PDB file of C-alpha atoms in Angstrom:
ATOM      1  CA  UNK A   1       0.301  -0.054  -0.041  1.00 41.00           C
ATOM      2  CA  UNK A   2       1.126   2.960  -1.271  1.00 41.00           C
ATOM      3  CA  UNK A   3       2.431   5.622   2.165  1.00 40.00           C
ATOM      4  CA  UNK A   4      -0.004   8.437   3.313  1.00 41.00           C
ATOM      5  CA  UNK A   5       1.774  11.896   2.327  1.00 39.00           C
ATOM      6  CA  UNK A   6       0.692  15.561   4.417  1.00 41.00           C
ATOM      7  CA  UNK A   7      -0.646  17.332   1.689  1.00 42.00           C
ATOM      8  CA  UNK A   8      -2.694  16.047  -1.546  1.00 41.00           C
ATOM      9  CA  UNK A   9       0.755  16.473  -4.213  1.00 43.00           C
ATOM     10  CA  UNK A  10      -0.984  15.587  -7.490  1.00 43.00           C
ATOM     11  CA  UNK A  11       2.289  13.462  -7.609  1.00 41.00           C
ATOM     12  CA  UNK A  12       2.571  12.183  -4.688  1.00 37.00           C
ATOM     13  CA  UNK A  13      -0.547  10.901  -4.889  1.00 37.00           C
ATOM     14  CA  UNK A  14      -2.885   8.920  -5.535  1.00 33.00           C
ATOM     15  CA  UNK A  15      -6.406   9.227  -4.042  1.00 34.00           C
ATOM     16  CA  UNK A  16      -6.533  12.597  -6.350  1.00 33.00           C
ATOM     17  CA  UNK A  17      -4.095  11.563  -9.847  1.00 36.00           C
ATOM     18  CA  UNK A  18      -6.921  12.832 -12.399  1.00 38.00           C
ATOM     19  CA  UNK A  19      -5.489  10.347 -15.353  1.00 40.00           C
ATOM     20  CA  UNK A  20      -8.450   7.453 -15.536  1.00 41.00           C
ATOM     21  CA  UNK A  21      -5.247   5.402 -17.250  1.00 41.00           C
ATOM     22  CA  UNK A  22      -3.781   5.250 -12.876  1.00 40.00           C
ATOM     23  CA  UNK A  23      -7.637   6.396 -12.060  1.00 41.00           C
ATOM     24  CA  UNK A  24      -7.836   5.958  -7.491  1.00 42.00           C
ATOM     25  CA  UNK A  25     -11.418   3.657  -6.989  1.00 40.00           C
ATOM     26  CA  UNK A  26     -11.836   5.884  -4.256  1.00 40.00           C
ATOM     27  CA  UNK A  27     -11.882   8.393  -6.967  1.00 43.00           C
ATOM     28  CA  UNK A  28     -15.601   9.488  -8.447  1.00 43.00           C
ATOM     29  CA  UNK A  29     -15.213  11.087 -11.636  1.00 46.00           C
ATOM     30  CA  UNK A  30     -18.695  12.893 -12.311  1.00 46.00           C
ATOM     31  CA  UNK A  31     -19.295  15.244 -15.333  1.00 47.00           C
ATOM     32  CA  UNK A  32     -16.734  17.603 -17.354  1.00 51.00           C
ATOM     33  CA  UNK A  33     -13.654  15.588 -16.175  1.00 49.00           C
ATOM     34  CA  UNK A  34     -14.863  16.789 -12.576  1.00 49.00           C
ATOM     35  CA  UNK A  35     -14.268  14.205  -9.516  1.00 48.00           C
ATOM     36  CA  UNK A  36     -15.810  13.778  -6.329  1.00 47.00           C
ATOM     37  CA  UNK A  37     -13.905  12.627  -3.428  1.00 43.00           C
ATOM     38  CA  UNK A  38     -15.366   9.188  -1.553  1.00 42.00           C
ATOM     39  CA  UNK A  39     -14.186   7.891   0.905  1.00 40.00           C
ATOM     40  CA  UNK A  40     -14.059   4.174  -1.083  1.00 38.00           C
ATOM     41  CA  UNK A  41     -15.682   3.477  -3.673  1.00 40.00           C
ATOM     42  CA  UNK A  42     -15.823  -1.451  -4.154  1.00 43.00           C
ATOM     43  CA  UNK A  43     -11.561  -1.760  -3.590  1.00 47.00           C
ATOM     44  CA  UNK A  44     -12.073  -0.742   0.574  1.00 45.00           C
ATOM     45  CA  UNK A  45      -9.163  -1.670   1.449  1.00 47.00           C
ATOM     46  CA  UNK A  46      -7.041  -0.159  -1.611  1.00 44.00           C
ATOM     47  CA  UNK A  47      -7.730   3.498  -0.032  1.00 39.00           C
ATOM     48  CA  UNK A  48      -4.922   5.689   0.628  1.00 39.00           C
ATOM     49  CA  UNK A  49      -5.026   7.432   3.900  1.00 42.00           C
ATOM     50  CA  UNK A  50      -4.176  11.634   3.862  1.00 40.00           C
ATOM     51  CA  UNK A  51      -4.027  13.938   6.355  1.00 42.00           C
ATOM     52  CA  UNK A  52      -7.304  15.755   4.443  1.00 44.00           C
ATOM     53  CA  UNK A  53      -9.051  12.496   4.644  1.00 43.00           C
ATOM     54  CA  UNK A  54      -9.937  13.228   8.109  1.00 45.00           C
ATOM     55  CA  UNK A  55     -12.435  10.367   9.621  1.00 53.00           C
ATOM     56  CA  UNK A  56     -12.560   7.132   6.607  1.00 54.00           C
ATOM     57  CA  UNK A  57     -15.399   4.526   7.497  1.00 52.00           C
ATOM     58  CA  UNK A  58     -15.409   1.584   7.517  1.00 50.00           C
ATOM     59  CA  UNK A  59     -13.326  -1.074   6.483  1.00 48.00           C
ATOM     60  CA  UNK A  60     -11.536   1.992   3.866  1.00 40.00           C
ATOM     61  CA  UNK A  61      -8.021   0.263   3.957  1.00 45.00           C
ATOM     62  CA  UNK A  62      -6.916  -0.094   7.623  1.00 57.00           C
ATOM     63  CA  UNK A  63      -9.034  -3.430   8.050  1.00 73.00           C
ATOM     64  CA  UNK A  64     -11.800  -1.489   9.961  1.00 73.00           C
ATOM     65  CA  UNK A  65     -15.486  -1.660  11.023  1.00 75.00           C
ATOM     66  CA  UNK A  66     -16.831   1.822  11.693  1.00 68.00           C
ATOM     67  CA  UNK A  67     -15.299   5.366  11.118  1.00 62.00           C
ATOM     68  CA  UNK A  68     -11.344   5.963  12.415  1.00 58.00           C
ATOM     69  CA  UNK A  69      -8.586   8.742  11.916  1.00 58.00           C
ATOM     70  CA  UNK A  70      -5.654   7.956   9.971  1.00 58.00           C
ATOM     71  CA  UNK A  71      -1.927   7.600  10.857  1.00 56.00           C
ATOM     72  CA  UNK A  72      -0.263  10.740   9.028  1.00 54.00           C
ATOM     73  CA  UNK A  73       3.209  10.009   7.101  1.00 57.00           C
ATOM     74  CA  UNK A  74       3.029   6.465   7.745  1.00 59.00           C
ATOM     75  CA  UNK A  75       5.097   4.071   6.453  1.00 71.00           C
ATOM     76  CA  UNK A  76       3.363   0.484   6.734  1.00 79.00           C
ATOM     77  CA  UNK A  77       2.130  -2.024   4.427  1.00 84.00           C
ATOM     78  CA  UNK A  78      -1.825  -2.780   4.262  1.00 88.00           C
ATOM     79  CA  UNK A  79      -0.904  -5.963   6.638  1.00 93.00           C
ATOM     80  CA  UNK A  80      -5.058  -6.838   6.734  1.00 93.00           C
ATOM     81  CA  UNK A  81      -4.425  -8.992   3.799  1.00 94.00           C
ATOM     82  CA  UNK A  82      -2.167 -10.994   4.674  1.00 96.00           C
ATOM     83  CA  UNK A  83      -3.574 -11.960   7.439  1.00 96.00           C
ATOM     84  CA  UNK A  84      -7.644 -12.294   6.133  1.00 96.00           C
ATOM     85  CA  UNK A  85      -5.500 -15.076   3.761  1.00 97.00           C
ATOM     86  CA  UNK A  86      -3.866 -17.081   6.780  1.00 98.00           C
ATOM     87  CA  UNK A  87      -7.033 -16.741   8.410  1.00 98.00           C
ATOM     88  CA  UNK A  88      -8.459 -18.283   4.491  1.00 98.00           C
ATOM     89  CA  UNK A  89      -6.536 -20.756   3.995  1.00 98.00           C
ATOM     90  CA  UNK A  90      -5.973 -22.117   7.320  1.00 98.00           C
ATOM     91  CA  UNK A  91      -9.572 -22.885   7.872  1.00 98.00           C
ATOM     92  CA  UNK A  92     -10.726 -24.170   4.083  1.00 98.00           C
ATOM     93  CA  UNK A  93      -8.196 -26.617   4.836  1.00 98.00           C
ATOM     94  CA  UNK A  94      -9.394 -27.258   8.216  1.00 98.00           C
ATOM     95  CA  UNK A  95     -13.465 -26.851   7.096  1.00 98.00           C
ATOM     96  CA  UNK A  96     -12.941 -29.914   4.720  1.00 98.00           C
ATOM     97  CA  UNK A  97     -12.024 -31.917   6.925  1.00 98.00           C
ATOM     98  CA  UNK A  98     -14.825 -30.655   9.853  1.00 97.00           C
ATOM     99  CA  UNK A  99     -17.197 -32.625   6.496  1.00 97.00           C
ATOM    100  CA  UNK A 100     -15.155 -35.849   5.848  1.00 96.00           C
ATOM    101  CA  UNK A 101     -14.676 -34.426   1.980  1.00 97.00           C
ATOM    102  CA  UNK A 102     -13.052 -37.726   0.345  1.00 97.00           C
ATOM    103  CA  UNK A 103     -13.602 -39.408   4.009  1.00 96.00           C
ATOM    104  CA  UNK A 104     -10.613 -37.555   5.544  1.00 97.00           C
ATOM    105  CA  UNK A 105     -11.627 -36.893   8.627  1.00 94.00           C
ATOM    106  CA  UNK A 106      -8.088 -36.551  10.737  1.00 95.00           C
ATOM    107  CA  UNK A 107      -6.941 -33.867  11.172  1.00 95.00           C
ATOM    108  CA  UNK A 108      -3.343 -34.318  10.589  1.00 95.00           C
ATOM    109  CA  UNK A 109      -2.303 -31.999   8.283  1.00 96.00           C
ATOM    110  CA  UNK A 110      -3.209 -28.716  10.236  1.00 97.00           C
ATOM    111  CA  UNK A 111      -1.470 -29.105  13.044  1.00 97.00           C
ATOM    112  CA  UNK A 112       1.204 -27.699   9.815  1.00 97.00           C
ATOM    113  CA  UNK A 113      -0.827 -24.870   8.645  1.00 97.00           C
ATOM    114  CA  UNK A 114      -1.574 -23.681  12.440  1.00 98.00           C
ATOM    115  CA  UNK A 115       1.462 -24.072  13.747  1.00 98.00           C
ATOM    116  CA  UNK A 116       2.749 -21.651  10.003  1.00 98.00           C
ATOM    117  CA  UNK A 117       0.210 -19.879   8.471  1.00 98.00           C
ATOM    118  CA  UNK A 118      -2.654 -19.873   9.780  1.00 98.00           C
ATOM    119  CA  UNK A 119      -1.017 -18.735  13.728  1.00 98.00           C
ATOM    120  CA  UNK A 120       2.139 -17.862  13.366  1.00 98.00           C
ATOM    121  CA  UNK A 121       1.551 -15.375   9.735  1.00 98.00           C
ATOM    122  CA  UNK A 122      -1.780 -14.337  11.873  1.00 98.00           C
ATOM    123  CA  UNK A 123      -0.415 -13.106  14.511  1.00 98.00           C
ATOM    124  CA  UNK A 124       3.164 -11.186  12.772  1.00 97.00           C
ATOM    125  CA  UNK A 125      -0.437  -9.724  11.136  1.00 97.00           C
ATOM    126  CA  UNK A 126      -1.227  -8.814  13.684  1.00 96.00           C
ATOM    127  CA  UNK A 127       1.265  -6.677  14.883  1.00 96.00           C
ATOM    128  CA  UNK A 128       2.008  -5.292  12.048  1.00 94.00           C
ATOM    129  CA  UNK A 129      -2.253  -4.409  12.215  1.00 92.00           C
ATOM    130  CA  UNK A 130      -0.919  -2.653  16.526  1.00 91.00           C
ATOM    131  CA  UNK A 131       2.137  -0.565  14.213  1.00 89.00           C
ATOM    132  CA  UNK A 132      -0.386   0.617  11.960  1.00 86.00           C
ATOM    133  CA  UNK A 133      -2.492   2.259  14.674  1.00 83.00           C
ATOM    134  CA  UNK A 134      -5.712  -0.058  14.377  1.00 88.00           C
ATOM    135  CA  UNK A 135      -6.762  -1.832  17.413  1.00 90.00           C
ATOM    136  CA  UNK A 136      -9.854  -4.033  16.269  1.00 93.00           C
ATOM    137  CA  UNK A 137      -7.430  -5.462  13.462  1.00 93.00           C
ATOM    138  CA  UNK A 138      -4.830  -5.597  16.014  1.00 94.00           C
ATOM    139  CA  UNK A 139      -7.343  -7.656  18.331  1.00 96.00           C
ATOM    140  CA  UNK A 140      -8.912  -9.568  15.759  1.00 96.00           C
ATOM    141  CA  UNK A 141      -5.534 -11.122  13.557  1.00 97.00           C
ATOM    142  CA  UNK A 142      -3.343 -11.366  16.274  1.00 98.00           C
ATOM    143  CA  UNK A 143      -6.294 -13.135  19.073  1.00 98.00           C
ATOM    144  CA  UNK A 144      -6.922 -15.509  15.618  1.00 98.00           C
ATOM    145  CA  UNK A 145      -3.579 -16.055  15.070  1.00 98.00           C
ATOM    146  CA  UNK A 146      -3.076 -17.104  19.513  1.00 98.00           C
ATOM    147  CA  UNK A 147      -6.471 -19.860  18.762  1.00 98.00           C
ATOM    148  CA  UNK A 148      -4.530 -21.448  14.828  1.00 98.00           C
ATOM    149  CA  UNK A 149      -1.066 -22.556  17.578  1.00 98.00           C
ATOM    150  CA  UNK A 150      -4.053 -23.611  20.313  1.00 98.00           C
ATOM    151  CA  UNK A 151      -4.873 -25.331  18.375  1.00 98.00           C
ATOM    152  CA  UNK A 152      -2.155 -27.079  17.014  1.00 98.00           C
ATOM    153  CA  UNK A 153      -1.052 -27.507  20.419  1.00 97.00           C
ATOM    154  CA  UNK A 154      -4.280 -29.475  21.375  1.00 96.00           C
ATOM    155  CA  UNK A 155      -3.519 -31.661  17.772  1.00 96.00           C
ATOM    156  CA  UNK A 156       0.239 -32.091  18.483  1.00 96.00           C
ATOM    157  CA  UNK A 157       0.618 -35.543  19.930  1.00 92.00           C
ATOM    158  CA  UNK A 158       3.812 -34.799  22.160  1.00 94.00           C
ATOM    159  CA  UNK A 159       1.728 -32.313  24.281  1.00 93.00           C
ATOM    160  CA  UNK A 160      -0.682 -36.023  25.270  1.00 89.00           C
ATOM    161  CA  UNK A 161      -4.390 -32.983  25.220  1.00 91.00           C
ATOM    162  CA  UNK A 162      -6.808 -34.992  24.427  1.00 86.00           C
ATOM    163  CA  UNK A 163      -4.658 -38.004  26.116  1.00 81.00           C
ATOM    164  CA  UNK A 164      -4.992 -36.604  29.279  1.00 83.00           C
ATOM    165  CA  UNK A 165      -8.779 -36.283  29.985  1.00 84.00           C
ATOM    166  CA  UNK A 166     -10.046 -39.513  30.068  1.00 70.00           C
ATOM    167  CA  UNK A 167      -9.590 -43.127  31.355  1.00 67.00           C
ATOM    168  CA  UNK A 168      -8.428 -45.501  28.259  1.00 67.00           C
ATOM    169  CA  UNK A 169      -9.317 -49.363  29.421  1.00 66.00           C
ATOM    170  CA  UNK A 170      -5.545 -51.035  29.529  1.00 63.00           C
ATOM    171  CA  UNK A 171      -6.687 -54.775  28.062  1.00 70.00           C
ATOM    172  CA  UNK A 172      -8.352 -53.071  24.156  1.00 70.00           C
ATOM    173  CA  UNK A 173      -7.550 -49.025  24.890  1.00 65.00           C
ATOM    174  CA  UNK A 174     -10.285 -47.522  24.410  1.00 68.00           C
ATOM    175  CA  UNK A 175     -11.217 -44.936  26.543  1.00 61.00           C
ATOM    176  CA  UNK A 176     -13.950 -45.780  29.555  1.00 64.00           C
ATOM    177  CA  UNK A 177     -15.774 -45.309  32.603  1.00 61.00           C
ATOM    178  CA  UNK A 178     -18.092 -42.253  33.032  1.00 60.00           C
ATOM    179  CA  UNK A 179     -14.514 -39.414  31.566  1.00 76.00           C
ATOM    180  CA  UNK A 180     -15.008 -40.441  28.179  1.00 83.00           C
ATOM    181  CA  UNK A 181     -15.859 -36.666  26.813  1.00 90.00           C
ATOM    182  CA  UNK A 182     -13.902 -34.846  29.281  1.00 91.00           C
ATOM    183  CA  UNK A 183     -11.755 -34.097  25.896  1.00 92.00           C
ATOM    184  CA  UNK A 184     -15.488 -33.066  24.521  1.00 94.00           C
ATOM    185  CA  UNK A 185     -16.419 -31.312  27.069  1.00 94.00           C
ATOM    186  CA  UNK A 186     -13.087 -29.578  27.073  1.00 95.00           C
ATOM    187  CA  UNK A 187     -12.962 -28.968  23.408  1.00 96.00           C
ATOM    188  CA  UNK A 188     -16.985 -27.704  23.356  1.00 97.00           C
ATOM    189  CA  UNK A 189     -15.556 -24.993  26.082  1.00 98.00           C
ATOM    190  CA  UNK A 190     -12.349 -23.458  23.640  1.00 98.00           C
ATOM    191  CA  UNK A 191     -14.846 -22.941  20.972  1.00 98.00           C
ATOM    192  CA  UNK A 192     -17.702 -21.337  22.929  1.00 98.00           C
ATOM    193  CA  UNK A 193     -14.429 -19.087  24.270  1.00 98.00           C
ATOM    194  CA  UNK A 194     -14.230 -18.256  20.926  1.00 98.00           C
ATOM    195  CA  UNK A 195     -17.627 -18.367  19.764  1.00 98.00           C
ATOM    196  CA  UNK A 196     -17.826 -15.079  22.558  1.00 98.00           C
ATOM    197  CA  UNK A 197     -14.751 -13.356  21.027  1.00 98.00           C
ATOM    198  CA  UNK A 198     -15.634 -13.961  17.223  1.00 98.00           C
ATOM    199  CA  UNK A 199     -20.046 -13.335  18.235  1.00 98.00           C
ATOM    200  CA  UNK A 200     -18.229  -9.451  20.815  1.00 97.00           C
ATOM    201  CA  UNK A 201     -16.403  -8.383  16.999  1.00 96.00           C
ATOM    202  CA  UNK A 202     -19.374  -9.302  15.100  1.00 96.00           C
ATOM    203  CA  UNK A 203     -21.341  -6.206  17.388  1.00 95.00           C
ATOM    204  CA  UNK A 204     -18.520  -4.401  15.924  1.00 93.00           C
ATOM    205  CA  UNK A 205     -19.289  -4.915  12.805  1.00 92.00           C
ATOM    206  CA  UNK A 206     -22.532  -3.706  12.210  1.00 90.00           C
ATOM    207  CA  UNK A 207     -22.399  -0.928  10.505  1.00 85.00           C
ATOM    208  CA  UNK A 208     -19.478  -1.549   8.295  1.00 87.00           C
ATOM    209  CA  UNK A 209     -19.515  -3.431   4.698  1.00 89.00           C
ATOM    210  CA  UNK A 210     -21.883  -6.628   3.861  1.00 92.00           C
ATOM    211  CA  UNK A 211     -18.913  -8.949   2.740  1.00 92.00           C
ATOM    212  CA  UNK A 212     -17.708  -7.623   6.236  1.00 93.00           C
ATOM    213  CA  UNK A 213     -20.335  -8.607   8.330  1.00 95.00           C
ATOM    214  CA  UNK A 214     -21.459 -11.546   6.444  1.00 96.00           C
ATOM    215  CA  UNK A 215     -17.339 -12.663   7.166  1.00 96.00           C
ATOM    216  CA  UNK A 216     -17.441 -12.319  11.218  1.00 97.00           C
ATOM    217  CA  UNK A 217     -21.664 -13.741  11.206  1.00 98.00           C
ATOM    218  CA  UNK A 218     -20.176 -17.130   9.402  1.00 98.00           C
ATOM    219  CA  UNK A 219     -17.205 -17.868  11.381  1.00 98.00           C
ATOM    220  CA  UNK A 220     -19.927 -17.177  14.425  1.00 98.00           C
ATOM    221  CA  UNK A 221     -21.890 -19.858  13.330  1.00 98.00           C
ATOM    222  CA  UNK A 222     -19.095 -22.796  12.768  1.00 98.00           C
ATOM    223  CA  UNK A 223     -17.756 -21.882  15.916  1.00 98.00           C
ATOM    224  CA  UNK A 224     -21.339 -22.021  17.776  1.00 98.00           C
ATOM    225  CA  UNK A 225     -22.447 -25.252  15.828  1.00 98.00           C
ATOM    226  CA  UNK A 226     -18.037 -27.390  16.315  1.00 98.00           C
ATOM    227  CA  UNK A 227     -19.286 -26.377  20.331  1.00 98.00           C
ATOM    228  CA  UNK A 228     -22.503 -28.595  20.155  1.00 98.00           C
ATOM    229  CA  UNK A 229     -20.970 -30.818  18.069  1.00 97.00           C
ATOM    230  CA  UNK A 230     -17.971 -31.446  21.139  1.00 97.00           C
ATOM    231  CA  UNK A 231     -21.073 -31.016  24.322  1.00 97.00           C
ATOM    232  CA  UNK A 232     -22.975 -32.917  22.525  1.00 95.00           C
ATOM    233  CA  UNK A 233     -21.578 -36.100  21.746  1.00 93.00           C
ATOM    234  CA  UNK A 234     -22.510 -39.689  22.662  1.00 90.00           C
ATOM    235  CA  UNK A 235     -21.547 -42.208  25.098  1.00 84.00           C
ATOM    236  CA  UNK A 236     -18.737 -43.579  22.800  1.00 83.00           C
ATOM    237  CA  UNK A 237     -17.233 -40.096  23.106  1.00 85.00           C
ATOM    238  CA  UNK A 238     -17.947 -39.844  19.361  1.00 90.00           C
ATOM    239  CA  UNK A 239     -18.751 -36.335  18.856  1.00 93.00           C
ATOM    240  CA  UNK A 240     -22.249 -35.393  17.059  1.00 96.00           C
ATOM    241  CA  UNK A 241     -20.339 -35.897  12.882  1.00 96.00           C
ATOM    242  CA  UNK A 242     -24.672 -33.146  12.084  1.00 97.00           C
ATOM    243  CA  UNK A 243     -23.608 -30.045  13.961  1.00 97.00           C
ATOM    244  CA  UNK A 244     -19.379 -30.894  12.974  1.00 97.00           C
ATOM    245  CA  UNK A 245     -20.147 -31.424   9.359  1.00 98.00           C
ATOM    246  CA  UNK A 246     -22.257 -27.997   9.761  1.00 98.00           C
ATOM    247  CA  UNK A 247     -20.337 -25.794  11.618  1.00 98.00           C
ATOM    248  CA  UNK A 248     -17.691 -27.257   8.518  1.00 98.00           C
ATOM    249  CA  UNK A 249     -19.643 -25.779   6.086  1.00 98.00           C
ATOM    250  CA  UNK A 250     -20.193 -22.492   7.083  1.00 98.00           C
ATOM    251  CA  UNK A 251     -16.490 -22.490   8.543  1.00 98.00           C
ATOM    252  CA  UNK A 252     -15.444 -22.300   4.368  1.00 98.00           C
ATOM    253  CA  UNK A 253     -18.244 -19.869   3.795  1.00 98.00           C
ATOM    254  CA  UNK A 254     -16.046 -18.184   6.304  1.00 98.00           C
ATOM    255  CA  UNK A 255     -12.999 -19.052   4.698  1.00 98.00           C
ATOM    256  CA  UNK A 256     -14.337 -18.094   0.659  1.00 98.00           C
ATOM    257  CA  UNK A 257     -15.435 -14.161   2.332  1.00 96.00           C
ATOM    258  CA  UNK A 258     -12.178 -14.233   4.672  1.00 96.00           C
ATOM    259  CA  UNK A 259     -10.312 -14.539   0.997  1.00 96.00           C
ATOM    260  CA  UNK A 260     -12.900 -12.121  -0.797  1.00 95.00           C
ATOM    261  CA  UNK A 261     -12.021  -9.047   1.586  1.00 94.00           C
ATOM    262  CA  UNK A 262      -8.694  -9.502   1.119  1.00 94.00           C
ATOM    263  CA  UNK A 263      -8.402  -9.922  -2.859  1.00 93.00           C
ATOM    264  CA  UNK A 264     -10.982  -6.737  -1.744  1.00 90.00           C
ATOM    265  CA  UNK A 265      -7.538  -5.247   0.051  1.00 88.00           C
ATOM    266  CA  UNK A 266      -4.501  -6.417  -2.831  1.00 90.00           C
ATOM    267  CA  UNK A 267      -6.971  -5.343  -6.022  1.00 88.00           C
ATOM    268  CA  UNK A 268      -6.189  -1.617  -7.782  1.00 81.00           C
ATOM    269  CA  UNK A 269      -6.005   0.022 -10.264  1.00 82.00           C
ATOM    270  CA  UNK A 270      -2.635  -0.946  -9.903  1.00 84.00           C
ATOM    271  CA  UNK A 271      -2.931  -4.139 -10.100  1.00 88.00           C
ATOM    272  CA  UNK A 272      -6.463  -4.900 -11.646  1.00 86.00           C
ATOM    273  CA  UNK A 273      -9.384  -5.155 -13.903  1.00 89.00           C
ATOM    274  CA  UNK A 274     -11.819  -4.346 -12.635  1.00 86.00           C
ATOM    275  CA  UNK A 275     -13.533  -2.931  -8.723  1.00 83.00           C
ATOM    276  CA  UNK A 276     -14.091  -5.384  -5.830  1.00 87.00           C
ATOM    277  CA  UNK A 277     -17.061  -5.040  -4.870  1.00 87.00           C
ATOM    278  CA  UNK A 278     -17.885  -4.950  -1.070  1.00 84.00           C
ATOM    279  CA  UNK A 279     -21.946  -3.559  -0.877  1.00 85.00           C
ATOM    280  CA  UNK A 280     -22.757  -0.831   2.021  1.00 83.00           C
ATOM    281  CA  UNK A 281     -25.729  -1.321   5.041  1.00 84.00           C
ATOM    282  CA  UNK A 282     -28.263   1.124   4.437  1.00 84.00           C
ATOM    283  CA  UNK A 283     -27.553   2.943   7.728  1.00 82.00           C
ATOM    284  CA  UNK A 284     -23.529   2.463   8.084  1.00 76.00           C
ATOM    285  CA  UNK A 285     -22.185   6.227   7.251  1.00 73.00           C
ATOM    286  CA  UNK A 286     -21.400   5.668   3.459  1.00 75.00           C
ATOM    287  CA  UNK A 287     -24.705   4.646   3.018  1.00 72.00           C
ATOM    288  CA  UNK A 288     -26.001   7.224   4.431  1.00 73.00           C
ATOM    289  CA  UNK A 289     -24.090   9.544   1.809  1.00 75.00           C
ATOM    290  CA  UNK A 290     -25.104   7.959  -0.714  1.00 70.00           C
ATOM    291  CA  UNK A 291     -28.583   7.848  -0.119  1.00 68.00           C
ATOM    292  CA  UNK A 292     -27.901  11.178   0.133  1.00 72.00           C
ATOM    293  CA  UNK A 293     -26.230  12.025  -2.710  1.00 66.00           C
ATOM    294  CA  UNK A 294     -28.925  10.314  -4.691  1.00 66.00           C
ATOM    295  CA  UNK A 295     -31.472  12.409  -3.143  1.00 61.00           C
ATOM    296  CA  UNK A 296     -29.566  15.680  -4.058  1.00 67.00           C
ATOM    297  CA  UNK A 297     -29.175  14.287  -7.830  1.00 63.00           C
ATOM    298  CA  UNK A 298     -33.289  14.204  -8.032  1.00 65.00           C
ATOM    299  CA  UNK A 299     -33.782  17.592  -6.775  1.00 62.00           C
ATOM    300  CA  UNK A 300     -31.338  18.993  -8.841  1.00 69.00           C
ATOM    301  CA  UNK A 301     -32.316  17.003 -11.974  1.00 61.00           C
TER     302      UNK A 301
END
């Protein structure tokens, strides 16, 4: 992402360039060559912030769900697409396993992804969000990076997390006693905690874009269903397969939406032939602004 400038110098800041050959998505070109400054168009994550854009609305290039003040003289790239991509790929693979695609049900492959990409890389992206002054992005990306690292620890055999919960019959090696579902219950508590956290983030996206809101909504439902799947395990210690698969499908939706939002942050006029639509809620700041502009144009006509 381009660095910010203290003044709106047309030679330095793409936000104010008049040349349509390098048109920025944050500028709306009107009639007779006039331009109307917009907060952002269909590519919200690619918007370049300036001191003249004193208050920008949701997701304006900073992984933000609401109005915020941009940092002046920022020399950091936008870390949001990296964090979203790390979250998307890791969630995508786990969700395919949860729905048992091609009869794959073992989660061993997730250890590498959860430690490396979804964990470490996403945690780094969250820390870089701290550097650019984005509280929401730092909280979300760092937390989900921590989620994947902790999930990888649970899956790693050497930690013996699951084996430490329920007793096994010495002869058969199978789980025995009323504690057969101790691990399932504990895993359900673990996922319920992440459902509560995701719900908190979801509330903060209600005045954002549809694409941003739907990412957290589908993820929220996925956590809830997966938690129920563990808490509703049968007497043999087997989780509720229907809830597990349903959670997996919602996880797939969340992964695809995370990639979609990441694309909106990467694509701009320098590398894309089209604008990535994100859709604004009618009650959002941008939605109200657009309705005001339309009403003003109708009154003028």
